[in-house]
Amino acid sequence: MKSIIMMGTENELRTLFDKFKGKATIIGPKIPNGEIAIRYCELNDYSEIPREVEDDQEPGKYKLMQGKFFRHGFDSPKKYMFPSTLKIIRVEKELEVKPYNYDPKETVFFAIKPCDAAAIKIMDKTFTWNKDAYYNAQRGKITIIVENCIKPGKTCFCATMGTGPRATENFDIAYTKINGKVLFEAGSIKGEKILMEIEVLKPASNEVIIEFIKVMDEAYEKAKAPFTTINLPEKLEINIANENLWKELSEKCLGCGNCTMVCPTCFCFDIYDESHLDEHVDRVRYWDSCFTYRYAEVARGHFRPEIWAMYRQWILHKFSYWKKQFNILGCVGCGRCITWCPAGIDLRENVKKASIGV
Amino acid sequence: MKIAIFKFASCSGCQLELLNLEEELLEIAGKVEIAYFVEASRKLMKGPYDISLVEGSVSTPEQLEELHKIREESKYLIAIGSCATAGGIQALRNWAQLEEYKKIVYLNPEWIKTLEKSTPLSEHVKVDFEIRGCPINRKQLLWVLSQIIVGREPFLPTHSLCIQCKIKGYTCVLVTRGEPCLGPVVMAGCGALCPSFQRPCYACYGPSDLPQTIKLAQQFTEKGLSKKDISLLFKKCESWTPKFKEVVEKYE
């Protein structure tokens, strides 16, 4: 939707936050006591959002330090949209089946980054396609307030994936902090209505908009990967049978599954029937990963036992199969899989290598 | 259904986890007959047993003989804890010369009758199921027993600890602090106990189903750990498992 860029200060950002207080669960960035990473948590007050802190991210490394702008930690809105552990049904000894009640609350994602808003759009495709009742129950009750990313991190590549550093879709309100000012724009009718209620906001002057464009353009240049998405599915699939290539790319891969766990769009789950002594069973859904051995285990065999083949599946799923199935790539360029990989494998380098061959 | 609990070379910590179940233990006792549990009752019934939980590694000739007898008398033999499933901390002696070791430890080494190596049960008999850990996680024990009691084949996850950490939402100590955490190659099941206290995993659950131990060791080398440090990391209670052995042999 077309919207006017409005200008205010941090006071208006606080006003915006307070509008949701008491009406919805507000989820946003926070550094809980004793934590050494930014986490998405329930926020009670605007002041809980970290200040004067920056996350230094590199392949396999994450460190909090003094600074002006932070990106994100390892968790994403996924954990609220698609909980890592979810009790689904209870089966009594007499085989009576009782579904567990799932009643998600009205939720506001506040100060999430454009990559995370884009990830919700991708999850929408997968979870709508498979008619996931749990996801969709939550989906109908969310508001997305995005903070545009004026300083992408060293593992970010949202510009390449077309998801940032400025949010362009799938948000209600986006804001940008620039030199003491805060610029607001609406991304939905709902967002527009909320902004209209904050009377102090005025349309930004051309000078301010020029400043905004400059900051966002600079950020864009910092969030590029060494590949483009043009014809990417074909470029990758042409190498599908090049076993040596995939072996080389996955040479350091530990098969630990961290990349899939921290990915804001990875949606795989497994279902366990947990027996209890009183002979009732709980059917529980847990996050699963294509990097576990049992994932591709089937009756009488295994169709993908080697790590290089798992790695190939993961890359091709994100950058090719997803496009074919949902007409969208499965990666938002948040860089979490690079930062949180214990072996520091750089996905950007590997996609580049895989798309031109070695 | 008759359950028996046996102990070989071990510290009794895993049996203690069974006792620590307290209320649930009473519930188990209501479902099945606890037929042999030296640590809990003087009433000891003879076999055969439906389920035998065996703690400890095979370390002496008597234990080996007893293990075969237990196997014959048990429908379901479950090895519990890292001693029974991997040889335990005492398997460190497998890396040394037995006679020299004996001399260091005992005043009269000639009185000691022991096997050359401390080994897991599975090296000697067919083991139907294993519950890992030092000690085991009593919730896992309860889950396995509950599954058998209702007539299911027992099942536990075998993936990496990293997945459990992420499911629970614990911040990675390896990535944030550079701690040499073994989680990427270790089987989940403990509930990510050490990382929940921001401490690195030291692998008491042993290798996962896809353990890239040599690759992880290379990562540690790149992080600046010495060969000795790396071999010591892998040389704890799981040193005798093949994938950990590989690292110890290469780095020692």
Coordinates of C-alpha atoms in Angstrom, one line a residue:
Chain A
M1 CA 0.0 0.0 0.0
K2 CA 1.0 3.6 -0.6
S3 CA 1.8 5.5 2.5
I4 CA 3.2 8.8 3.7
I5 CA 6.3 8.8 5.8
M6 CA 5.5 10.5 9.1
M7 CA 8.0 12.0 11.4
G8 CA 8.2 12.0 15.2
T9 CA 10.6 11.2 18.0
E10 CA 11.2 8.3 20.3
N11 CA 8.3 9.6 22.5
E12 CA 5.9 8.6 19.7
L13 CA 7.5 5.2 19.5
R14 CA 6.8 4.8 23.2
T15 CA 3.2 6.0 22.6
L16 CA 2.8 3.4 19.9
F17 CA 4.1 0.7 22.3
D18 CA 1.7 1.9 25.1
K19 CA -1.3 1.6 22.7
F20 CA -0.9 -2.2 22.9
K21 CA -0.3 -2.4 26.6
G22 CA -3.0 -4.4 28.3
K23 CA -4.6 -5.2 25.0
A24 CA -2.2 -7.7 23.6
T25 CA 0.9 -9.7 24.4
I26 CA 3.8 -7.6 23.2
I27 CA 6.8 -9.6 21.9
G28 CA 10.0 -7.8 21.3
P29 CA 13.8 -7.8 21.7
K30 CA 15.1 -7.9 25.3
I31 CA 18.3 -9.1 27.1
P32 CA 16.9 -11.0 30.0
N33 CA 18.9 -11.2 33.2
G34 CA 22.0 -13.3 32.8
E35 CA 21.5 -13.6 29.0
I36 CA 24.3 -13.0 26.6
A37 CA 22.2 -12.6 23.5
I38 CA 19.2 -10.6 22.4
R39 CA 16.1 -12.6 22.7
Y40 CA 12.5 -12.2 21.6
C41 CA 10.5 -12.1 24.8
E42 CA 7.2 -10.8 26.2
L43 CA 7.7 -7.1 27.0
N44 CA 5.9 -5.3 29.7
D45 CA 7.3 -1.9 29.1
Y46 CA 9.0 0.0 26.2
S47 CA 12.1 0.5 28.4
E48 CA 12.8 -3.2 28.3
I49 CA 14.0 -2.9 24.7
P50 CA 17.8 -2.8 24.8
R51 CA 19.6 0.5 24.3
E52 CA 23.3 1.3 23.7
V53 CA 23.9 -2.3 22.7
E54 CA 25.1 -3.9 19.5
D55 CA 25.3 -7.6 18.5
D56 CA 28.5 -8.4 16.7
Q57 CA 27.8 -11.3 14.5
E58 CA 30.2 -13.3 12.4
P59 CA 30.2 -16.8 11.0
G60 CA 30.0 -19.0 14.1
K61 CA 30.3 -16.0 16.5
Y62 CA 27.9 -13.8 18.4
K63 CA 28.8 -11.2 20.9
L64 CA 27.0 -8.4 22.6
M65 CA 28.8 -5.1 23.0
Q66 CA 28.3 -1.4 23.4
G67 CA 26.8 0.2 20.3
K68 CA 24.0 2.0 18.7
F69 CA 22.0 -0.6 16.7
F70 CA 21.3 -4.2 17.2
R71 CA 19.9 -6.8 14.8
H72 CA 18.6 -10.0 16.5
G73 CA 19.5 -13.1 18.5
F74 CA 19.0 -16.7 17.5
D75 CA 15.3 -16.9 18.0
S76 CA 12.7 -15.4 15.7
P77 CA 8.9 -14.9 15.7
K78 CA 8.8 -18.5 14.5
K79 CA 8.8 -19.7 18.1
Y80 CA 5.5 -17.9 18.7
M81 CA 3.9 -18.7 15.4
F82 CA 5.0 -22.3 15.4
P83 CA 5.9 -23.3 19.0
S84 CA 8.9 -25.7 19.4
T85 CA 6.9 -27.9 21.7
L86 CA 3.1 -28.3 21.4
K87 CA 0.8 -30.7 23.0
I88 CA -1.8 -31.6 20.4
I89 CA -4.0 -34.4 21.7
R90 CA -4.4 -36.6 24.7
V91 CA -5.6 -40.2 24.2
E92 CA -7.0 -41.9 27.3
K93 CA -6.5 -45.5 28.2
E94 CA -10.0 -46.3 26.9
L95 CA -8.9 -44.7 23.5
E96 CA -11.0 -41.5 24.0
V97 CA -9.3 -38.7 22.1
K98 CA -9.3 -35.2 23.5
P99 CA -7.6 -32.3 21.7
Y100 CA -5.6 -29.9 23.8
N101 CA -7.0 -26.5 23.8
Y102 CA -4.9 -24.0 21.7
D103 CA -6.0 -20.5 22.2
P104 CA -3.3 -18.1 21.1
K105 CA -3.5 -14.5 22.4
E106 CA -3.6 -11.3 20.4
T107 CA 0.1 -10.7 19.8
V108 CA 2.1 -7.7 18.7
F109 CA 5.6 -8.2 17.3
F110 CA 7.3 -5.0 18.3
A111 CA 10.7 -3.9 16.9
I112 CA 11.3 -7.0 14.9
K113 CA 13.5 -6.6 11.9
P114 CA 12.3 -6.6 8.2
C115 CA 13.8 -10.1 7.7
D116 CA 11.7 -11.5 10.5
A117 CA 8.5 -9.9 9.1
A118 CA 9.3 -11.4 5.7
A119 CA 9.8 -14.8 7.3
I120 CA 6.2 -14.6 8.6
K121 CA 5.1 -14.1 5.0
I122 CA 7.0 -17.2 3.9
M123 CA 5.6 -19.2 6.8
D124 CA 2.2 -18.0 5.8
K125 CA 2.7 -19.9 2.5
T126 CA 3.8 -23.1 4.0
F127 CA 1.4 -23.2 6.9
T128 CA -1.6 -22.1 4.8
W129 CA -0.8 -24.7 2.2
N130 CA -0.8 -27.5 4.8
K131 CA -3.8 -25.9 6.7
D132 CA -2.0 -25.9 10.0
A133 CA -4.8 -25.0 12.5
Y134 CA -2.3 -23.9 15.2
Y135 CA -0.4 -21.5 13.0
N136 CA -3.4 -20.0 11.4
A137 CA -5.1 -19.5 14.8
Q138 CA -2.2 -17.4 15.8
R139 CA -1.8 -15.7 12.4
G140 CA -5.2 -14.1 12.7
K141 CA -4.2 -12.4 15.9
I142 CA -0.9 -10.6 15.1
T143 CA 0.2 -7.1 14.5
I144 CA 3.7 -6.5 13.1
I145 CA 5.7 -3.4 14.0
V146 CA 9.0 -3.4 12.2
E147 CA 12.1 -1.5 12.8
N148 CA 13.9 -0.8 9.6
C149 CA 17.5 -2.0 9.7
I150 CA 19.8 1.0 9.4
K151 CA 22.9 -1.0 10.1
P152 CA 22.8 -4.6 8.9
G153 CA 25.3 -7.0 10.5
K154 CA 28.2 -8.9 9.1
T155 CA 26.2 -12.0 8.4
C156 CA 23.1 -10.2 7.0
F157 CA 22.1 -10.5 3.3
C158 CA 18.5 -9.3 3.3
A159 CA 19.2 -6.9 0.4
T160 CA 20.0 -9.9 -1.9
M161 CA 16.9 -11.8 -0.8
G162 CA 14.7 -8.7 -1.3
T163 CA 13.4 -8.7 2.3
G164 CA 15.2 -5.6 3.7
P165 CA 16.9 -3.6 5.1
R166 CA 13.7 -1.5 4.6
A167 CA 10.5 -3.5 5.0
T168 CA 8.3 -3.3 2.0
E169 CA 5.5 -5.7 2.8
N170 CA 3.9 -7.9 5.4
F171 CA 3.9 -5.3 8.3
D172 CA 1.4 -3.0 9.9
I173 CA 3.8 -0.2 10.8
A174 CA 7.5 0.2 10.0
Y175 CA 9.7 2.7 11.8
T176 CA 13.2 4.0 11.3
K177 CA 15.4 5.6 13.8
I178 CA 17.5 8.3 12.2
N179 CA 19.7 10.8 14.1
G180 CA 17.3 11.4 16.9
K181 CA 14.2 11.3 14.7
V182 CA 11.8 8.4 14.2
L183 CA 10.1 8.0 10.9
F184 CA 6.9 6.0 10.7
E185 CA 5.1 4.4 7.8
A186 CA 2.0 2.3 7.6
G187 CA 2.0 -1.1 5.8
S188 CA -1.7 -1.9 6.3
I189 CA -5.0 -0.2 6.9
K190 CA -4.7 -1.4 10.5
G191 CA -1.3 0.3 10.8
E192 CA -2.6 3.5 9.2
K193 CA -5.4 3.8 11.7
I194 CA -3.1 3.3 14.6
L195 CA -0.7 6.0 13.3
M196 CA -3.5 8.4 12.7
E197 CA -4.3 8.2 16.4
I198 CA -0.9 9.6 17.2
E199 CA -1.6 13.2 16.5
V200 CA 1.9 14.5 17.1
L201 CA 3.2 12.8 14.0
K202 CA 3.7 15.1 11.0
P203 CA 4.5 14.2 7.4
A204 CA 8.3 14.1 7.0
S205 CA 9.8 17.0 5.0
N206 CA 11.7 16.3 1.8
E207 CA 15.0 17.0 3.5
V208 CA 14.2 14.3 6.1
I209 CA 13.1 11.9 3.4
I210 CA 16.4 12.4 1.5
E211 CA 18.2 11.7 4.8
F212 CA 16.1 8.5 5.1
I213 CA 16.8 7.4 1.6
K214 CA 20.6 7.9 2.1
V215 CA 20.6 5.9 5.3
M216 CA 18.6 3.0 3.7
D217 CA 20.7 3.0 0.6
E218 CA 23.9 2.7 2.6
A219 CA 22.3 -0.1 4.6
Y220 CA 21.2 -1.8 1.4
E221 CA 24.8 -2.0 0.2
K222 CA 25.9 -3.6 3.5
A223 CA 23.3 -6.4 3.3
K224 CA 24.4 -8.0 0.0
A225 CA 25.5 -11.6 -0.6
P226 CA 28.0 -12.5 -3.3
F227 CA 25.2 -14.0 -5.4
T228 CA 21.9 -12.9 -6.9
T229 CA 18.6 -14.6 -6.9
I230 CA 18.2 -14.3 -10.6
N231 CA 17.7 -17.8 -12.1
L232 CA 19.0 -19.1 -8.8
P233 CA 16.9 -22.3 -8.7
E234 CA 18.2 -23.3 -12.2
K235 CA 21.8 -22.4 -11.4
L236 CA 21.7 -24.6 -8.3
E237 CA 19.8 -27.5 -9.8
I238 CA 22.2 -27.8 -12.7
N239 CA 24.7 -28.9 -10.1
I240 CA 22.4 -31.4 -8.3
A241 CA 24.3 -34.5 -9.4
N242 CA 27.7 -33.0 -8.7
E243 CA 28.4 -35.0 -5.6
N244 CA 31.9 -33.7 -5.1
L245 CA 30.7 -30.2 -5.0
W246 CA 28.2 -30.9 -2.3
K247 CA 30.8 -32.8 -0.4
E248 CA 33.1 -29.9 -0.5
L249 CA 30.5 -27.4 0.5
S250 CA 29.5 -29.5 3.5
E251 CA 33.1 -30.4 4.4
K252 CA 32.8 -28.7 7.8
C253 CA 29.1 -29.5 8.5
L254 CA 28.6 -31.1 11.8
G255 CA 25.0 -32.3 11.1
C256 CA 24.0 -30.7 14.4
G257 CA 20.8 -29.1 13.0
N258 CA 21.4 -25.6 14.4
C259 CA 20.9 -23.9 11.1
T260 CA 17.4 -25.3 10.7
M261 CA 16.5 -24.6 14.3
V262 CA 17.4 -20.9 14.1
C263 CA 16.0 -20.4 10.6
P264 CA 12.9 -18.2 10.8
T265 CA 11.2 -20.2 8.0
C266 CA 12.2 -23.8 8.6
F267 CA 9.0 -25.5 9.5
C268 CA 9.7 -29.2 9.9
F269 CA 8.3 -31.0 12.9
D270 CA 8.0 -34.5 14.3
I271 CA 5.3 -35.9 16.4
Y272 CA 5.9 -38.1 19.4
D273 CA 3.3 -40.2 21.3
E274 CA 4.4 -39.8 24.9
S275 CA 3.2 -42.7 27.1
H276 CA 2.5 -42.0 30.8
L277 CA 2.2 -44.4 33.7
D278 CA -1.5 -44.0 34.0
E279 CA -1.6 -45.3 30.4
H280 CA -2.7 -42.1 28.7
V281 CA -0.7 -40.8 25.8
D282 CA 0.1 -37.3 24.9
R283 CA 0.7 -36.6 21.2
V284 CA 3.3 -33.8 21.2
R285 CA 4.7 -31.8 18.2
Y286 CA 8.4 -30.9 18.4
W287 CA 10.6 -29.0 15.9
D288 CA 12.5 -31.4 13.7
S289 CA 15.4 -31.0 11.4
C290 CA 16.5 -32.4 8.0
F291 CA 19.9 -32.7 9.6
T292 CA 18.8 -35.5 12.0
Y293 CA 19.5 -39.1 10.9
R294 CA 16.0 -40.3 11.6
Y295 CA 14.5 -37.6 9.5
A296 CA 14.9 -39.5 6.2
E297 CA 14.6 -42.9 7.7
V298 CA 11.8 -45.0 6.3
A299 CA 10.6 -48.5 6.6
R300 CA 13.5 -50.8 5.6
G301 CA 15.9 -48.1 4.8
H302 CA 17.2 -44.6 4.5
F303 CA 17.1 -42.3 1.5
R304 CA 19.5 -39.6 2.6
P305 CA 22.0 -41.0 5.2
E306 CA 25.0 -38.8 4.2
I307 CA 25.6 -35.3 5.6
W308 CA 26.5 -33.9 2.1
A309 CA 23.1 -35.1 0.8
M310 CA 21.3 -33.5 3.8
Y311 CA 23.2 -30.3 3.2
R312 CA 22.3 -30.3 -0.5
Q313 CA 18.6 -31.0 0.3
W314 CA 18.6 -28.0 2.8
I315 CA 20.1 -25.6 0.3
L316 CA 18.0 -26.7 -2.6
H317 CA 14.9 -26.6 -0.6
K318 CA 15.5 -23.1 0.5
F319 CA 16.7 -21.7 -2.8
S320 CA 14.9 -23.8 -5.4
Y321 CA 12.1 -26.3 -4.3
W322 CA 10.4 -23.6 -2.2
K323 CA 10.2 -21.3 -5.2
K324 CA 8.6 -24.1 -7.3
Q325 CA 6.1 -25.0 -4.6
F326 CA 5.2 -21.6 -3.2
N327 CA 6.6 -19.2 -5.7
I328 CA 8.8 -17.6 -3.1
L329 CA 12.4 -18.4 -1.9
G330 CA 12.6 -20.0 1.5
C331 CA 15.4 -17.7 2.8
V332 CA 15.1 -14.1 4.1
G333 CA 18.8 -13.4 4.4
C334 CA 18.7 -12.9 8.2
G335 CA 22.1 -14.7 8.5
R336 CA 21.1 -16.7 11.6
C337 CA 22.3 -20.0 10.1
I338 CA 25.7 -18.4 9.5
T339 CA 26.1 -16.8 12.9
W340 CA 24.8 -19.8 14.9
C341 CA 26.6 -22.5 12.9
P342 CA 29.1 -23.9 15.4
A343 CA 31.4 -24.6 12.4
G344 CA 30.9 -21.0 11.0
I345 CA 29.8 -22.3 7.6
D346 CA 28.9 -19.3 5.4
L347 CA 25.8 -20.0 3.5
R348 CA 26.4 -17.0 1.2
E349 CA 29.7 -18.4 0.0
N350 CA 28.3 -21.8 -0.5
V351 CA 25.3 -20.6 -2.5
K352 CA 27.6 -18.6 -4.6
K353 CA 29.9 -21.7 -5.2
A354 CA 27.0 -24.0 -5.8
S355 CA 25.3 -21.6 -8.3
I356 CA 28.4 -21.3 -10.5
G357 CA 29.9 -24.7 -10.0
V358 CA 33.5 -25.4 -8.8
Chain B
M1 CA 5.5 -57.9 34.9
K2 CA 8.7 -58.4 36.9
I3 CA 11.4 -55.7 37.0
A4 CA 15.0 -56.3 38.2
I5 CA 17.7 -53.8 38.8
F6 CA 21.4 -54.9 38.6
K7 CA 24.6 -53.1 39.1
F8 CA 28.1 -53.7 37.8
A9 CA 31.1 -51.4 37.9
S10 CA 29.4 -48.0 38.6
C11 CA 28.6 -45.5 41.3
S12 CA 24.9 -46.3 41.8
G13 CA 23.9 -42.9 40.6
C14 CA 21.6 -44.3 37.9
Q15 CA 19.7 -46.5 40.3
L16 CA 19.5 -43.5 42.6
E17 CA 17.6 -41.7 39.8
L18 CA 15.1 -44.5 39.9
L19 CA 14.7 -44.0 43.6
N20 CA 14.5 -40.3 43.1
L21 CA 11.4 -40.8 41.0
E22 CA 9.7 -41.1 44.4
E23 CA 5.9 -40.7 43.7
E24 CA 6.3 -42.2 40.2
L25 CA 8.3 -45.1 41.6
L26 CA 5.3 -45.9 43.8
E27 CA 3.1 -45.8 40.7
I28 CA 5.6 -48.1 38.9
A29 CA 5.5 -50.4 41.9
G30 CA 1.7 -50.5 41.6
K31 CA 1.9 -51.5 37.9
V32 CA 4.8 -54.0 38.0
E33 CA 6.5 -56.1 40.5
I34 CA 9.9 -54.8 41.6
A35 CA 11.5 -58.2 41.9
Y36 CA 15.1 -57.5 42.4
F37 CA 16.5 -54.2 43.6
V38 CA 19.2 -54.6 46.2
E39 CA 19.5 -50.9 46.9
A40 CA 15.8 -50.6 47.7
S41 CA 14.6 -53.8 49.2
R42 CA 15.9 -56.9 51.0
K43 CA 13.2 -59.0 49.3
L44 CA 15.0 -60.5 46.3
M45 CA 13.1 -62.7 43.9
K46 CA 14.7 -65.1 41.5
G47 CA 14.3 -64.7 37.7
P48 CA 13.1 -64.8 35.0
Y49 CA 12.4 -61.1 34.7
D50 CA 10.4 -59.2 32.2
I51 CA 12.6 -56.1 32.3
S52 CA 16.2 -55.9 33.7
L53 CA 17.7 -52.5 34.1
V54 CA 21.5 -52.9 34.3
E55 CA 23.8 -50.2 35.5
G56 CA 27.6 -50.3 35.3
S57 CA 30.2 -51.5 33.0
V58 CA 31.7 -55.0 32.7
S59 CA 34.9 -54.8 34.5
T60 CA 35.5 -58.2 36.2
P61 CA 35.2 -61.9 35.2
E62 CA 32.4 -62.3 37.7
Q63 CA 30.4 -59.5 36.2
L64 CA 30.8 -61.0 32.7
E65 CA 29.4 -64.3 34.0
E66 CA 26.6 -62.5 35.8
L67 CA 25.7 -60.5 32.7
H68 CA 25.2 -63.6 30.6
K69 CA 23.0 -65.1 33.4
I70 CA 20.9 -61.9 33.5
R71 CA 20.6 -61.9 29.7
E72 CA 19.3 -65.5 29.8
E73 CA 16.8 -64.6 32.5
S74 CA 15.5 -61.3 31.0
K75 CA 13.0 -60.7 28.3
Y76 CA 14.0 -57.1 28.0
L77 CA 17.5 -56.0 28.9
I78 CA 18.0 -52.3 29.3
A79 CA 21.5 -50.8 29.8
I80 CA 21.2 -47.6 31.9
G81 CA 23.9 -44.9 32.2
S82 CA 27.2 -44.3 30.5
C83 CA 29.0 -47.1 32.3
A84 CA 26.6 -49.7 30.9
T85 CA 26.3 -48.1 27.5
A86 CA 29.8 -46.9 26.9
G87 CA 32.2 -48.3 29.6
G88 CA 32.0 -45.3 31.8
I89 CA 34.6 -43.1 33.3
Q90 CA 36.4 -46.3 34.4
A91 CA 37.0 -47.1 30.7
L92 CA 39.8 -44.5 30.9
R93 CA 41.9 -47.4 32.1
N94 CA 41.4 -49.0 28.7
W95 CA 43.8 -46.4 27.4
A96 CA 46.5 -47.4 29.9
Q97 CA 48.5 -50.6 30.7
L98 CA 46.3 -52.5 33.2
E99 CA 49.2 -54.0 35.3
E100 CA 50.8 -50.6 35.7
Y101 CA 47.5 -49.0 36.6
K102 CA 46.9 -51.6 39.2
K103 CA 50.3 -50.9 40.8
I104 CA 49.5 -47.2 41.0
V105 CA 46.1 -47.7 42.6
Y106 CA 46.4 -50.7 44.8
L107 CA 48.8 -51.7 47.6
N108 CA 48.5 -55.3 46.7
P109 CA 47.8 -55.4 43.0
E110 CA 48.1 -59.1 42.9
W111 CA 44.9 -59.4 44.8
I112 CA 43.0 -57.7 42.1
K113 CA 41.2 -59.9 39.6
T114 CA 39.9 -57.8 36.7
L115 CA 39.3 -57.9 33.0
E116 CA 41.7 -56.1 30.7
K117 CA 39.1 -53.5 29.8
S118 CA 36.0 -51.8 31.1
T119 CA 33.4 -52.3 28.5
P120 CA 29.7 -51.6 27.8
L121 CA 27.2 -54.4 28.1
S122 CA 26.6 -54.5 24.3
E123 CA 30.1 -55.8 23.7
H124 CA 29.1 -59.0 25.4
V125 CA 25.3 -59.6 25.1
K126 CA 22.4 -58.4 23.1
V127 CA 21.1 -55.2 24.7
D128 CA 17.4 -54.4 23.9
F129 CA 17.5 -50.7 24.7
E130 CA 19.9 -48.1 26.0
I131 CA 19.3 -45.1 28.2
R132 CA 22.3 -42.9 28.1
G133 CA 23.7 -40.3 30.6
C134 CA 25.8 -39.9 33.7
P135 CA 23.5 -40.2 35.4
I136 CA 20.5 -41.1 33.3
N137 CA 17.7 -38.6 33.2
R138 CA 14.9 -40.1 35.3
K139 CA 12.3 -38.6 33.0
Q140 CA 13.7 -40.7 30.2
L141 CA 13.7 -43.8 32.4
L142 CA 10.1 -43.2 33.3
W143 CA 9.2 -42.6 29.7
V144 CA 10.9 -45.9 28.6
L145 CA 9.2 -47.9 31.4
S146 CA 5.8 -46.3 30.6
Q147 CA 6.2 -47.3 27.0
I148 CA 7.1 -50.9 27.8
I149 CA 4.3 -51.2 30.4
V150 CA 1.7 -50.2 27.8
G151 CA 3.2 -52.6 25.3
R152 CA 5.1 -50.3 23.0
E153 CA 8.6 -50.6 21.6
P154 CA 10.6 -48.0 23.6
F155 CA 11.7 -45.0 21.7
L156 CA 14.0 -42.0 22.6
P157 CA 15.3 -39.2 20.4
T158 CA 18.8 -39.8 19.1
H159 CA 19.5 -36.4 17.5
S160 CA 22.1 -33.8 18.6
L161 CA 21.9 -31.9 21.8
C162 CA 21.9 -28.6 19.8
I163 CA 18.4 -29.4 18.7
Q164 CA 17.3 -29.8 22.3
C165 CA 19.0 -26.6 23.3
K166 CA 17.2 -24.7 20.5
I167 CA 13.8 -26.3 21.3
K168 CA 14.3 -25.2 24.9
G169 CA 15.5 -21.8 23.9
Y170 CA 19.0 -21.9 25.5
T171 CA 21.6 -19.6 24.1
C172 CA 24.5 -21.4 22.5
V173 CA 27.6 -21.3 24.7
L174 CA 29.9 -22.3 21.8
V175 CA 28.8 -19.4 19.5
T176 CA 28.5 -16.7 22.2
R177 CA 31.4 -17.6 24.4
G178 CA 33.6 -19.8 22.3
E179 CA 33.2 -22.6 24.9
P180 CA 34.3 -26.0 23.6
C181 CA 30.8 -27.5 23.8
L182 CA 30.4 -31.0 22.6
G183 CA 26.7 -30.6 22.0
P184 CA 26.9 -30.8 18.2
V185 CA 28.0 -34.4 18.3
V186 CA 26.2 -35.5 21.5
M187 CA 22.9 -37.2 21.8
A188 CA 20.1 -35.2 23.3
G189 CA 18.1 -36.5 26.3
C190 CA 19.5 -34.7 29.4
G191 CA 17.2 -31.7 28.7
A192 CA 20.3 -29.6 27.9
L193 CA 21.2 -29.4 31.5
C194 CA 24.7 -27.9 31.3
P195 CA 23.9 -25.4 28.6
S196 CA 20.8 -24.3 30.7
F197 CA 23.5 -23.1 33.2
Q198 CA 25.5 -21.6 30.3
R199 CA 28.1 -24.4 30.6
P200 CA 29.4 -26.4 27.7
C201 CA 28.2 -30.0 27.3
Y202 CA 30.9 -32.6 28.2
A203 CA 29.1 -35.4 26.5
C204 CA 27.9 -37.7 29.2
Y205 CA 25.2 -38.8 26.8
G206 CA 27.7 -40.0 24.3
P207 CA 27.5 -39.7 20.5
S208 CA 24.4 -38.7 18.6
D209 CA 23.1 -40.7 15.7
L210 CA 25.3 -38.7 13.3
P211 CA 28.4 -37.7 15.3
Q212 CA 31.0 -35.7 13.3
T213 CA 33.5 -35.9 16.1
I214 CA 36.6 -35.4 13.9
K215 CA 35.1 -32.3 12.3
L216 CA 34.2 -30.8 15.7
A217 CA 37.8 -31.5 16.9
Q218 CA 39.1 -29.6 13.9
Q219 CA 36.8 -26.7 14.8
F220 CA 38.3 -26.7 18.3
T221 CA 41.8 -26.7 16.8
E222 CA 40.8 -23.6 14.8
K223 CA 39.5 -22.0 18.0
G224 CA 43.0 -22.5 19.4
L225 CA 42.6 -25.6 21.6
S226 CA 45.7 -27.8 21.9
K227 CA 45.8 -31.4 20.8
K228 CA 45.9 -32.4 24.5
D229 CA 42.9 -30.3 25.4
I230 CA 40.9 -31.8 22.6
S231 CA 41.8 -35.4 23.5
L232 CA 40.9 -34.7 27.1
L233 CA 37.5 -33.2 26.1
F234 CA 36.6 -36.5 24.3
K235 CA 38.3 -38.6 27.0
K236 CA 35.7 -38.6 29.7
C237 CA 33.0 -41.1 30.4
E238 CA 32.3 -41.8 26.7
S239 CA 35.9 -42.2 25.5
W240 CA 35.4 -45.9 24.6
T241 CA 32.6 -45.2 22.0
P242 CA 34.0 -45.7 18.5
K243 CA 33.5 -42.1 17.3
F244 CA 35.0 -40.6 20.5
K245 CA 37.8 -43.1 20.3
E246 CA 38.7 -41.8 16.8
V247 CA 39.4 -38.4 18.2
V248 CA 41.3 -39.5 21.2
E249 CA 43.5 -41.7 19.1
K250 CA 44.1 -38.9 16.6
Y251 CA 44.8 -36.2 19.1
E252 CA 46.4 -37.9 22.1

